[in-house]
Amino acid sequence: MTATETAAASGAARRRREAAVPAALVSLALLGVNGLAYVMTVVAARALAPEAFGELAALLGVMFIGVVPATALQTASALTLGANPADRAAVLARLHTATWVGAAAVGVLGLVAVAPLVSLLHLSGPSTVLWLIAVLVPHTLVGGYDGLLQGNRRYGRLALVNTTFGLLKSGGGIAGLLIGGTPEAALVGMAIGCACSAVVGWSFNGRPGFTRGIRRHVVSAAKASGALLGLVLMVNLDLLLARHHLPASLAGEYAVASIFAKVAFWLPQGVSVVLLPRLAHARGRRRLLPVAATLVALVGALLTAATAVLGARALPLVGGAEYGDALGGATWVFAMLGTLFALAQLLLYSGIAASDRVAAVAVWCAVALEAAAVEVLAAREGLTVLTVAGIAVGASVLLVSTGLLRLWRTHAREGLELRNAAATA
C-alpha cells in the first residue's frame, strides 16, 4: 500500500470513528422519542375508555399517514445533501423553502379531508380532526429540518432536535390526557409541542432563509411521498380497518395490541436514519444494506420472542386487565408484524435512493391486497382481531420478499456497472 493509500485509509477510519458517537446518539434519541410515544399510548390506554381509546388510536393512525410529506421531505433532503452538492448553502435555502411549501400543502389537504374523516372514523364532530391538522403542519416542518441535519450529517444536533421533539410532542399529549381526559385534549397538547419543536429545528439549522428554484426539490419530495404514503398506509391500515369493521371493544383491544407492532417498528429506526444519506451512492447501498437488514431482523426477532414468552400476560401488561380476551397469548403476531414493517421501510428507502419505481408499485399492491382481503372477510362476517392481524402479516411477508428480490437484482446490476466503470477508468 502506498503512502497516499495509507493516508486515505487512515482518514476514512478517523471519519468513521468521529461519526460513530453522534450516530449512536441519534439512535438513542430516536429510541427515547419512540419510547415517549409508547408511554403516551399506554397512558391513553389506561386513562380512556376502550371506545375513546379506539378513537384516539384511529386518529393517531391518520396522523401517521398525514406525516408522510414530513418523511418525504426528510428523505429527499437527506439524499440531496448526502450526494454532496457543490453549493450547499444555496441548496439548503431551497430545501428549507420546499419544506414550508410542503407544510402549507399539508394544511390545505387536511382541511379538505375533514368531512370524510369524520364519516369514516364515526366521530361526533370535526374538532378532533382540526386539532390533528394543527399537529401535522408543524410536524411537517420538523421533518424537513431533520432532513437538513441528517443530510449534513450533523448527528449531534439531530439527536437534540429529535429529543426535544419527542419531549414536547408526547409530553404535550400526556399533559392533555391528564388535564382534559379526552382524545381532543391530547391532540391540543401535541399541537403545542410540535409548534415549539419546529422553532427549535429552525434554530438548530442556523435559521435558514427562503429562496426560489425549489421545483426540483418539491418534485423529489412528491415522488418520495408516493412510495412512503403506501408504506405508512400499510403500517396503519390494519388499525384503521379494525376500527371501521370491528365492534368498538374489539377495536380498542386491537389498538392496544398494535402497540407491540409499533414498538417493533420503532426500535430499529436509528439504523435507517444514519444509513439514509449514504444510500445516495450505489456503493454505499451495496455495502451497508445487507448488514442493516440483518440488524433490523435480529432486533425484531428478539422482541417477538420476548412477547411470545409473556404470552397471555402481554396485553394486560400494557392496557390493563380489561384487555386480552380476544387474543389470548397471540400478541407476538403483532411484534412480528412490526418487524416486517421495519424491514419493508428499509428496503423502500433503498428503492427511493436507487430511483426504483417498482418499489412504490409493490407497496401499493400490498396495501390493495390487504384491504381487499379484509373487505371480503368482513362481507362474510368472518373478521376477528387475529384474522385482521394475520392478513396484515401475509401482505407484509409478500412485500418484504419481493423487496429482497429487487434488492438482490439491483445490487447485482449496480455491482456490474461499478466494475465496468473501474475497468474503463
Coordinates of C-alpha atoms in Angstrom, one line a residue:
M1 CA 0.0 0.0 0.0
T2 CA 1.4 3.4 -1.0
A3 CA 1.7 6.4 1.4
T4 CA -1.2 8.1 -0.3
E5 CA -3.4 5.0 0.1
T6 CA -2.4 4.6 3.7
A7 CA -3.2 8.3 4.4
A8 CA -6.6 7.9 2.7
A9 CA -7.4 4.7 4.7
S10 CA -6.4 6.4 7.9
G11 CA -8.6 9.4 7.1
A12 CA -11.5 7.2 6.3
A13 CA -11.1 5.3 9.6
R14 CA -10.9 8.6 11.5
R15 CA -14.1 9.8 9.9
R16 CA -15.9 6.6 10.8
R17 CA -14.7 6.9 14.5
E18 CA -15.8 10.6 14.6
A19 CA -19.2 9.7 13.2
A20 CA -19.8 6.7 15.5
V21 CA -20.6 8.7 18.7
P22 CA -23.1 11.1 17.2
A23 CA -24.7 8.3 15.1
A24 CA -25.2 6.3 18.3
L25 CA -26.7 9.4 19.9
V26 CA -29.2 9.7 17.1
S27 CA -30.2 6.0 17.6
L28 CA -30.6 6.6 21.4
A29 CA -32.6 9.8 20.8
L30 CA -34.9 8.0 18.4
L31 CA -35.4 5.2 20.9
G32 CA -36.2 7.8 23.5
V33 CA -38.7 9.6 21.2
N34 CA -40.5 6.4 20.3
G35 CA -40.4 5.3 23.9
L36 CA -42.2 8.5 24.9
A37 CA -44.7 7.9 22.2
Y38 CA -45.2 4.4 23.6
V39 CA -45.6 5.9 27.1
M40 CA -48.2 8.3 25.8
T41 CA -50.1 5.4 24.1
V42 CA -50.0 3.4 27.4
V43 CA -51.3 6.4 29.4
A44 CA -54.1 6.9 26.9
A45 CA -55.0 3.2 27.0
R46 CA -55.3 3.4 30.8
A47 CA -56.9 6.9 31.0
L48 CA -59.5 6.5 28.3
A49 CA -62.4 4.1 28.0
P50 CA -61.9 1.5 25.2
E51 CA -64.2 3.3 22.8
A52 CA -62.4 6.7 23.4
F53 CA -59.0 5.0 23.1
G54 CA -60.1 3.4 19.9
E55 CA -61.0 6.8 18.6
L56 CA -57.6 8.3 19.6
A57 CA -55.7 5.4 18.2
A58 CA -57.5 5.7 14.8
L59 CA -56.7 9.5 14.8
L60 CA -53.1 8.7 15.5
G61 CA -53.2 6.2 12.7
V62 CA -54.4 9.0 10.4
M63 CA -51.6 11.2 11.8
F64 CA -49.0 8.6 10.7
I65 CA -50.4 8.9 7.2
G66 CA -50.5 12.7 7.5
V67 CA -46.8 12.9 8.3
V68 CA -45.8 11.3 5.0
P69 CA -44.9 14.7 3.5
A70 CA -42.7 15.3 6.5
T71 CA -40.9 11.9 6.0
A72 CA -40.7 12.5 2.2
L73 CA -39.2 16.0 2.8
Q74 CA -36.7 14.5 5.2
T75 CA -35.8 11.7 2.9
A76 CA -35.4 13.9 -0.2
S77 CA -33.3 16.5 1.8
A78 CA -31.1 13.8 3.3
L79 CA -30.4 12.2 -0.1
T80 CA -29.9 15.6 -1.8
L81 CA -27.3 16.7 0.7
G82 CA -25.9 13.2 1.0
A83 CA -24.9 13.4 -2.6
N84 CA -22.6 16.3 -1.7
P85 CA -23.8 19.2 -3.9
A86 CA -21.4 21.9 -4.9
D87 CA -23.2 24.9 -3.5
R88 CA -24.6 23.6 -0.2
A89 CA -25.7 27.0 1.2
A90 CA -27.9 27.6 -1.8
V91 CA -29.3 24.0 -1.8
L92 CA -30.0 24.4 2.0
A93 CA -32.1 27.5 1.4
R94 CA -34.0 25.8 -1.4
L95 CA -34.7 22.7 0.7
H96 CA -35.9 25.0 3.5
T97 CA -38.3 26.8 1.2
A98 CA -39.6 23.4 -0.1
T99 CA -40.2 22.4 3.5
W100 CA -42.5 25.3 4.1
V101 CA -44.3 24.7 0.8
G102 CA -44.9 21.1 1.9
A103 CA -46.2 22.2 5.3
A104 CA -48.7 24.6 3.6
A105 CA -49.9 21.8 1.3
V106 CA -50.5 19.5 4.3
G107 CA -52.7 22.2 5.9
V108 CA -54.8 22.6 2.8
L109 CA -55.2 18.9 2.1
G110 CA -56.1 18.4 5.8
L111 CA -58.9 20.8 5.6
V112 CA -60.3 19.1 2.5
A113 CA -60.2 15.7 4.3
V114 CA -62.1 16.9 7.5
A115 CA -65.6 15.7 6.4
P116 CA -64.5 12.3 5.0
L117 CA -62.5 11.5 8.2
V118 CA -65.4 12.4 10.5
S119 CA -67.6 10.0 8.5
L120 CA -65.0 7.2 8.1
L121 CA -64.0 7.1 11.8
H122 CA -67.5 7.7 13.1
L123 CA -66.5 10.9 15.0
S124 CA -69.0 13.1 16.8
G125 CA -67.7 16.3 15.2
P126 CA -64.8 17.9 13.3
S127 CA -62.9 19.4 16.2
T128 CA -60.5 16.5 16.8
V129 CA -59.7 16.4 13.1
L130 CA -59.0 20.2 13.1
W131 CA -56.6 19.7 16.0
L132 CA -55.0 16.9 14.2
I133 CA -54.2 19.3 11.3
A134 CA -52.7 21.7 13.9
V135 CA -50.4 18.8 14.8
L136 CA -49.5 17.9 11.2
V137 CA -48.4 21.3 9.9
P138 CA -45.6 22.0 12.3
H139 CA -44.8 18.3 12.3
T140 CA -44.0 18.6 8.6
L141 CA -41.6 21.5 9.3
V142 CA -39.8 19.4 11.9
G143 CA -39.4 16.6 9.3
G144 CA -37.8 19.0 6.8
Y145 CA -35.5 20.3 9.4
D146 CA -34.5 16.8 10.4
G147 CA -33.6 16.1 6.8
L148 CA -31.3 19.1 6.6
L149 CA -29.4 18.0 9.7
Q150 CA -29.4 14.4 8.5
G151 CA -28.1 15.2 5.1
N152 CA -25.3 17.3 6.5
R153 CA -24.6 14.5 9.0
R154 CA -25.0 16.8 11.9
Y155 CA -26.0 13.9 14.1
G156 CA -25.4 15.6 17.4
R157 CA -27.8 18.4 16.6
L158 CA -30.2 15.9 15.0
A159 CA -30.2 13.9 18.3
L160 CA -31.0 17.1 20.2
V161 CA -33.8 18.2 17.9
N162 CA -35.3 14.7 18.0
T163 CA -35.1 14.5 21.8
T164 CA -36.8 17.9 22.1
F165 CA -39.4 17.0 19.6
G166 CA -40.2 13.8 21.5
L167 CA -40.4 15.5 24.8
L168 CA -42.6 18.4 23.6
K169 CA -44.9 16.3 21.4
S170 CA -45.5 13.3 23.6
G171 CA -45.2 15.3 26.8
G172 CA -47.9 17.7 25.4
G173 CA -50.1 14.8 24.6
I174 CA -49.7 13.2 28.0
A175 CA -50.4 16.6 29.7
G176 CA -53.5 16.9 27.6
L177 CA -54.7 13.5 28.6
L178 CA -54.1 14.1 32.3
I179 CA -55.7 17.6 32.2
G180 CA -58.6 17.1 29.8
G181 CA -59.0 13.3 29.7
T182 CA -60.2 13.3 26.1
P183 CA -58.7 12.5 22.7
E184 CA -59.2 16.2 21.7
A185 CA -57.2 17.4 24.8
A186 CA -54.3 15.0 23.8
L187 CA -54.2 16.5 20.3
V188 CA -54.2 20.0 21.7
G189 CA -51.1 19.3 23.8
M190 CA -49.4 17.6 20.9
A191 CA -50.1 20.6 18.6
I192 CA -48.5 23.0 21.0
G193 CA -45.4 20.7 21.4
C194 CA -45.0 20.3 17.6
A195 CA -45.1 24.1 17.1
C196 CA -42.4 24.7 19.7
S197 CA -40.3 21.9 18.1
A198 CA -40.5 23.5 14.7
V199 CA -38.9 26.6 16.1
V200 CA -36.1 24.5 17.7
G201 CA -35.4 22.7 14.4
W202 CA -35.2 26.0 12.5
S203 CA -32.8 27.4 15.1
F204 CA -30.5 24.3 15.1
N205 CA -30.2 24.5 11.3
G206 CA -28.8 28.0 11.5
R207 CA -32.1 29.8 10.8
P208 CA -32.1 29.3 7.1
G209 CA -34.0 31.8 4.8
F210 CA -36.1 31.3 1.7
T211 CA -35.2 31.4 -2.0
R212 CA -36.6 30.4 -5.4
G213 CA -35.8 27.5 -7.6
I214 CA -37.4 24.8 -5.5
R215 CA -39.2 22.9 -8.2
R216 CA -36.7 20.0 -8.4
H217 CA -36.8 19.6 -4.6
V218 CA -40.6 19.7 -4.4
V219 CA -40.8 17.1 -7.2
S220 CA -38.3 14.8 -5.5
A221 CA -40.3 15.0 -2.2
A222 CA -43.5 14.4 -4.1
K223 CA -42.1 11.3 -5.7
A224 CA -40.8 10.0 -2.4
S225 CA -44.3 10.8 -0.9
G226 CA -46.0 8.4 -3.3
A227 CA -43.8 5.5 -2.1
L228 CA -43.8 6.5 1.5
L229 CA -47.6 7.0 1.6
G230 CA -48.0 3.5 0.5
L231 CA -45.7 2.2 3.3
V232 CA -47.3 4.4 6.0
L233 CA -50.7 3.5 4.9
M234 CA -49.8 -0.2 5.2
V235 CA -48.2 0.3 8.6
N236 CA -51.5 1.8 9.9
L237 CA -54.1 0.2 7.6
D238 CA -54.9 -2.8 9.8
L239 CA -55.6 -0.5 12.7
L240 CA -57.9 1.7 10.6
L241 CA -59.7 -1.3 9.2
A242 CA -60.1 -2.8 12.6
R243 CA -61.6 0.5 13.8
H244 CA -64.0 0.5 10.9
H245 CA -65.2 -3.1 10.8
L246 CA -64.8 -4.5 14.4
P247 CA -67.1 -3.7 17.3
A248 CA -65.8 -0.8 19.5
S249 CA -64.5 -3.0 22.3
L250 CA -62.6 -5.3 19.9
A251 CA -61.2 -2.3 18.0
G252 CA -59.9 -1.0 21.3
E253 CA -58.2 -4.3 22.0
Y254 CA -56.7 -4.3 18.5
A255 CA -55.4 -0.8 19.2
V256 CA -53.6 -1.9 22.4
A257 CA -52.2 -5.0 20.6
S258 CA -50.9 -2.8 17.8
I259 CA -48.6 -1.1 20.3
F260 CA -46.4 -4.1 20.1
A261 CA -46.3 -3.7 16.3
K262 CA -45.4 -0.1 16.7
V263 CA -42.6 -0.8 19.2
A264 CA -41.1 -3.4 16.8
F265 CA -41.3 -0.9 14.0
W266 CA -39.9 2.0 16.1
L267 CA -36.9 0.2 17.7
P268 CA -34.6 0.0 14.7
Q269 CA -35.4 3.4 13.3
G270 CA -31.9 4.8 14.1
V271 CA -30.4 2.3 11.6
S272 CA -32.4 3.9 8.8
V273 CA -31.7 7.5 9.8
V274 CA -27.9 7.1 9.9
L275 CA -27.9 4.9 6.8
L276 CA -30.1 7.1 4.6
P277 CA -27.6 9.8 3.4
R278 CA -25.2 7.0 2.4
L279 CA -27.8 5.4 0.2
A280 CA -27.4 8.3 -2.3
H281 CA -24.4 6.3 -3.7
A282 CA -24.7 2.9 -5.2
R283 CA -21.5 1.7 -3.4
G284 CA -23.0 2.6 -0.1
R285 CA -26.2 0.7 -0.8
R286 CA -24.4 -2.4 -1.8
R287 CA -22.1 -2.4 1.2
L288 CA -24.4 -1.3 4.0
L289 CA -27.9 -2.6 3.3
P290 CA -27.3 -6.3 4.0
V291 CA -25.9 -5.5 7.4
A292 CA -28.7 -3.1 8.2
A293 CA -31.4 -5.6 7.2
T294 CA -29.8 -8.3 9.3
L295 CA -29.7 -5.9 12.3
V296 CA -33.3 -4.9 11.9
A297 CA -34.4 -8.5 11.6
L298 CA -32.4 -9.5 14.7
V299 CA -34.0 -6.7 16.9
G300 CA -37.4 -7.7 15.7
A301 CA -36.8 -11.4 16.3
L302 CA -35.8 -10.7 19.9
L303 CA -38.8 -8.6 20.6
T304 CA -41.1 -11.2 19.0
A305 CA -39.6 -13.9 21.2
A306 CA -40.0 -11.9 24.3
T307 CA -43.6 -11.2 23.5
A308 CA -44.2 -14.9 22.9
V309 CA -42.7 -15.7 26.3
L310 CA -45.1 -13.2 28.0
G311 CA -48.0 -15.0 26.3
A312 CA -51.4 -14.0 27.6
R313 CA -49.8 -11.6 30.1
A314 CA -48.5 -9.3 27.3
L315 CA -51.7 -7.4 26.5
P316 CA -52.9 -6.8 30.1
L317 CA -49.4 -5.6 31.0
V318 CA -49.8 -2.7 28.5
G319 CA -53.5 -1.9 28.5
G320 CA -54.8 -3.3 31.8
A321 CA -56.8 -6.2 33.0
E322 CA -59.8 -5.4 30.7
Y323 CA -57.7 -6.3 27.6
G324 CA -56.6 -9.8 26.3
D325 CA -59.8 -11.8 26.0
A326 CA -59.8 -11.8 22.2
L327 CA -56.1 -12.5 21.6
G328 CA -55.0 -14.7 24.5
G329 CA -51.3 -15.5 24.0
A330 CA -51.1 -14.5 20.3
T331 CA -49.8 -10.9 20.9
W332 CA -46.5 -12.0 19.4
V333 CA -48.1 -11.9 16.0
F334 CA -48.2 -8.1 16.3
A335 CA -44.5 -7.9 17.2
M336 CA -43.7 -10.0 14.1
L337 CA -45.8 -7.6 12.1
G338 CA -43.9 -4.6 13.3
T339 CA -40.6 -6.3 12.4
L340 CA -41.9 -6.9 8.8
F341 CA -42.9 -3.2 8.6
A342 CA -39.4 -2.1 9.7
L343 CA -37.7 -4.3 7.0
A344 CA -40.2 -3.0 4.4
Q345 CA -39.2 0.5 5.3
L346 CA -35.5 -0.1 5.0
L347 CA -36.0 -1.7 1.6
L348 CA -38.2 1.1 0.4
Y349 CA -35.6 3.7 1.3
S350 CA -33.1 1.8 -0.8
G351 CA -35.6 1.8 -3.7
I352 CA -36.2 5.5 -3.4
A353 CA -32.4 6.2 -3.4
A354 CA -32.0 3.9 -6.5
S355 CA -35.0 5.5 -8.3
D356 CA -36.7 2.1 -8.4
R357 CA -40.3 2.8 -9.4
V358 CA -41.2 -0.8 -8.8
A359 CA -40.7 -0.3 -5.1
A360 CA -43.6 2.1 -4.8
V361 CA -45.8 -0.1 -7.0
A362 CA -45.1 -3.1 -4.8
V363 CA -46.1 -1.2 -1.7
W364 CA -49.4 -0.1 -3.1
C365 CA -50.1 -3.6 -4.4
A366 CA -49.6 -4.9 -0.9
V367 CA -52.0 -2.3 0.5
A368 CA -54.6 -3.1 -2.1
L369 CA -54.3 -6.8 -1.3
E370 CA -54.7 -6.3 2.4
A371 CA -57.7 -4.0 2.1
A372 CA -59.4 -6.4 -0.4
A373 CA -58.9 -9.4 1.8
V374 CA -60.3 -7.6 4.9
E375 CA -63.3 -6.4 2.9
V376 CA -64.1 -9.9 1.7
L377 CA -64.0 -11.4 5.2
A378 CA -66.0 -8.5 6.6
A379 CA -68.7 -9.2 4.0
R380 CA -68.8 -12.8 5.1
E381 CA -68.8 -11.8 8.8
G382 CA -65.5 -13.7 9.3
L383 CA -63.4 -10.9 10.8
T384 CA -61.7 -11.2 14.2
V385 CA -58.8 -9.5 15.8
L386 CA -56.5 -12.3 14.8
T387 CA -57.7 -12.5 11.2
V388 CA -57.1 -8.8 10.6
A389 CA -53.6 -9.1 12.0
G390 CA -53.0 -12.3 10.0
I391 CA -54.0 -10.6 6.7
A392 CA -51.6 -7.8 7.5
V393 CA -48.8 -10.2 8.2
G394 CA -49.4 -12.1 5.0
A395 CA -49.3 -8.9 2.9
S396 CA -46.1 -7.7 4.7
V397 CA -44.3 -11.0 4.1
L398 CA -45.1 -10.7 0.4
L399 CA -43.9 -7.1 0.3
V400 CA -40.6 -7.9 2.1
S401 CA -40.0 -10.9 -0.1
T402 CA -40.4 -9.0 -3.3
G403 CA -38.3 -6.2 -1.9
L404 CA -35.4 -8.6 -1.1
L405 CA -35.6 -10.0 -4.6
R406 CA -35.5 -6.5 -6.1
L407 CA -32.6 -5.6 -3.8
W408 CA -30.6 -8.6 -5.0
R409 CA -31.2 -7.8 -8.6
T410 CA -30.4 -4.1 -8.2
H411 CA -27.2 -4.8 -6.3
A412 CA -26.1 -7.2 -9.0
R413 CA -26.7 -4.6 -11.7
E414 CA -25.0 -1.8 -9.8
G415 CA -22.1 -4.0 -9.0
L416 CA -21.6 -4.8 -12.7
E417 CA -21.8 -1.1 -13.5
L418 CA -19.2 -0.2 -10.9
R419 CA -16.9 -3.0 -12.1
N420 CA -17.3 -1.8 -15.8
A421 CA -16.6 1.8 -14.7
A422 CA -13.4 0.7 -12.8
A423 CA -12.2 -1.3 -15.8
T424 CA -12.6 1.6 -18.2
A425 CA -11.1 4.2 -15.9

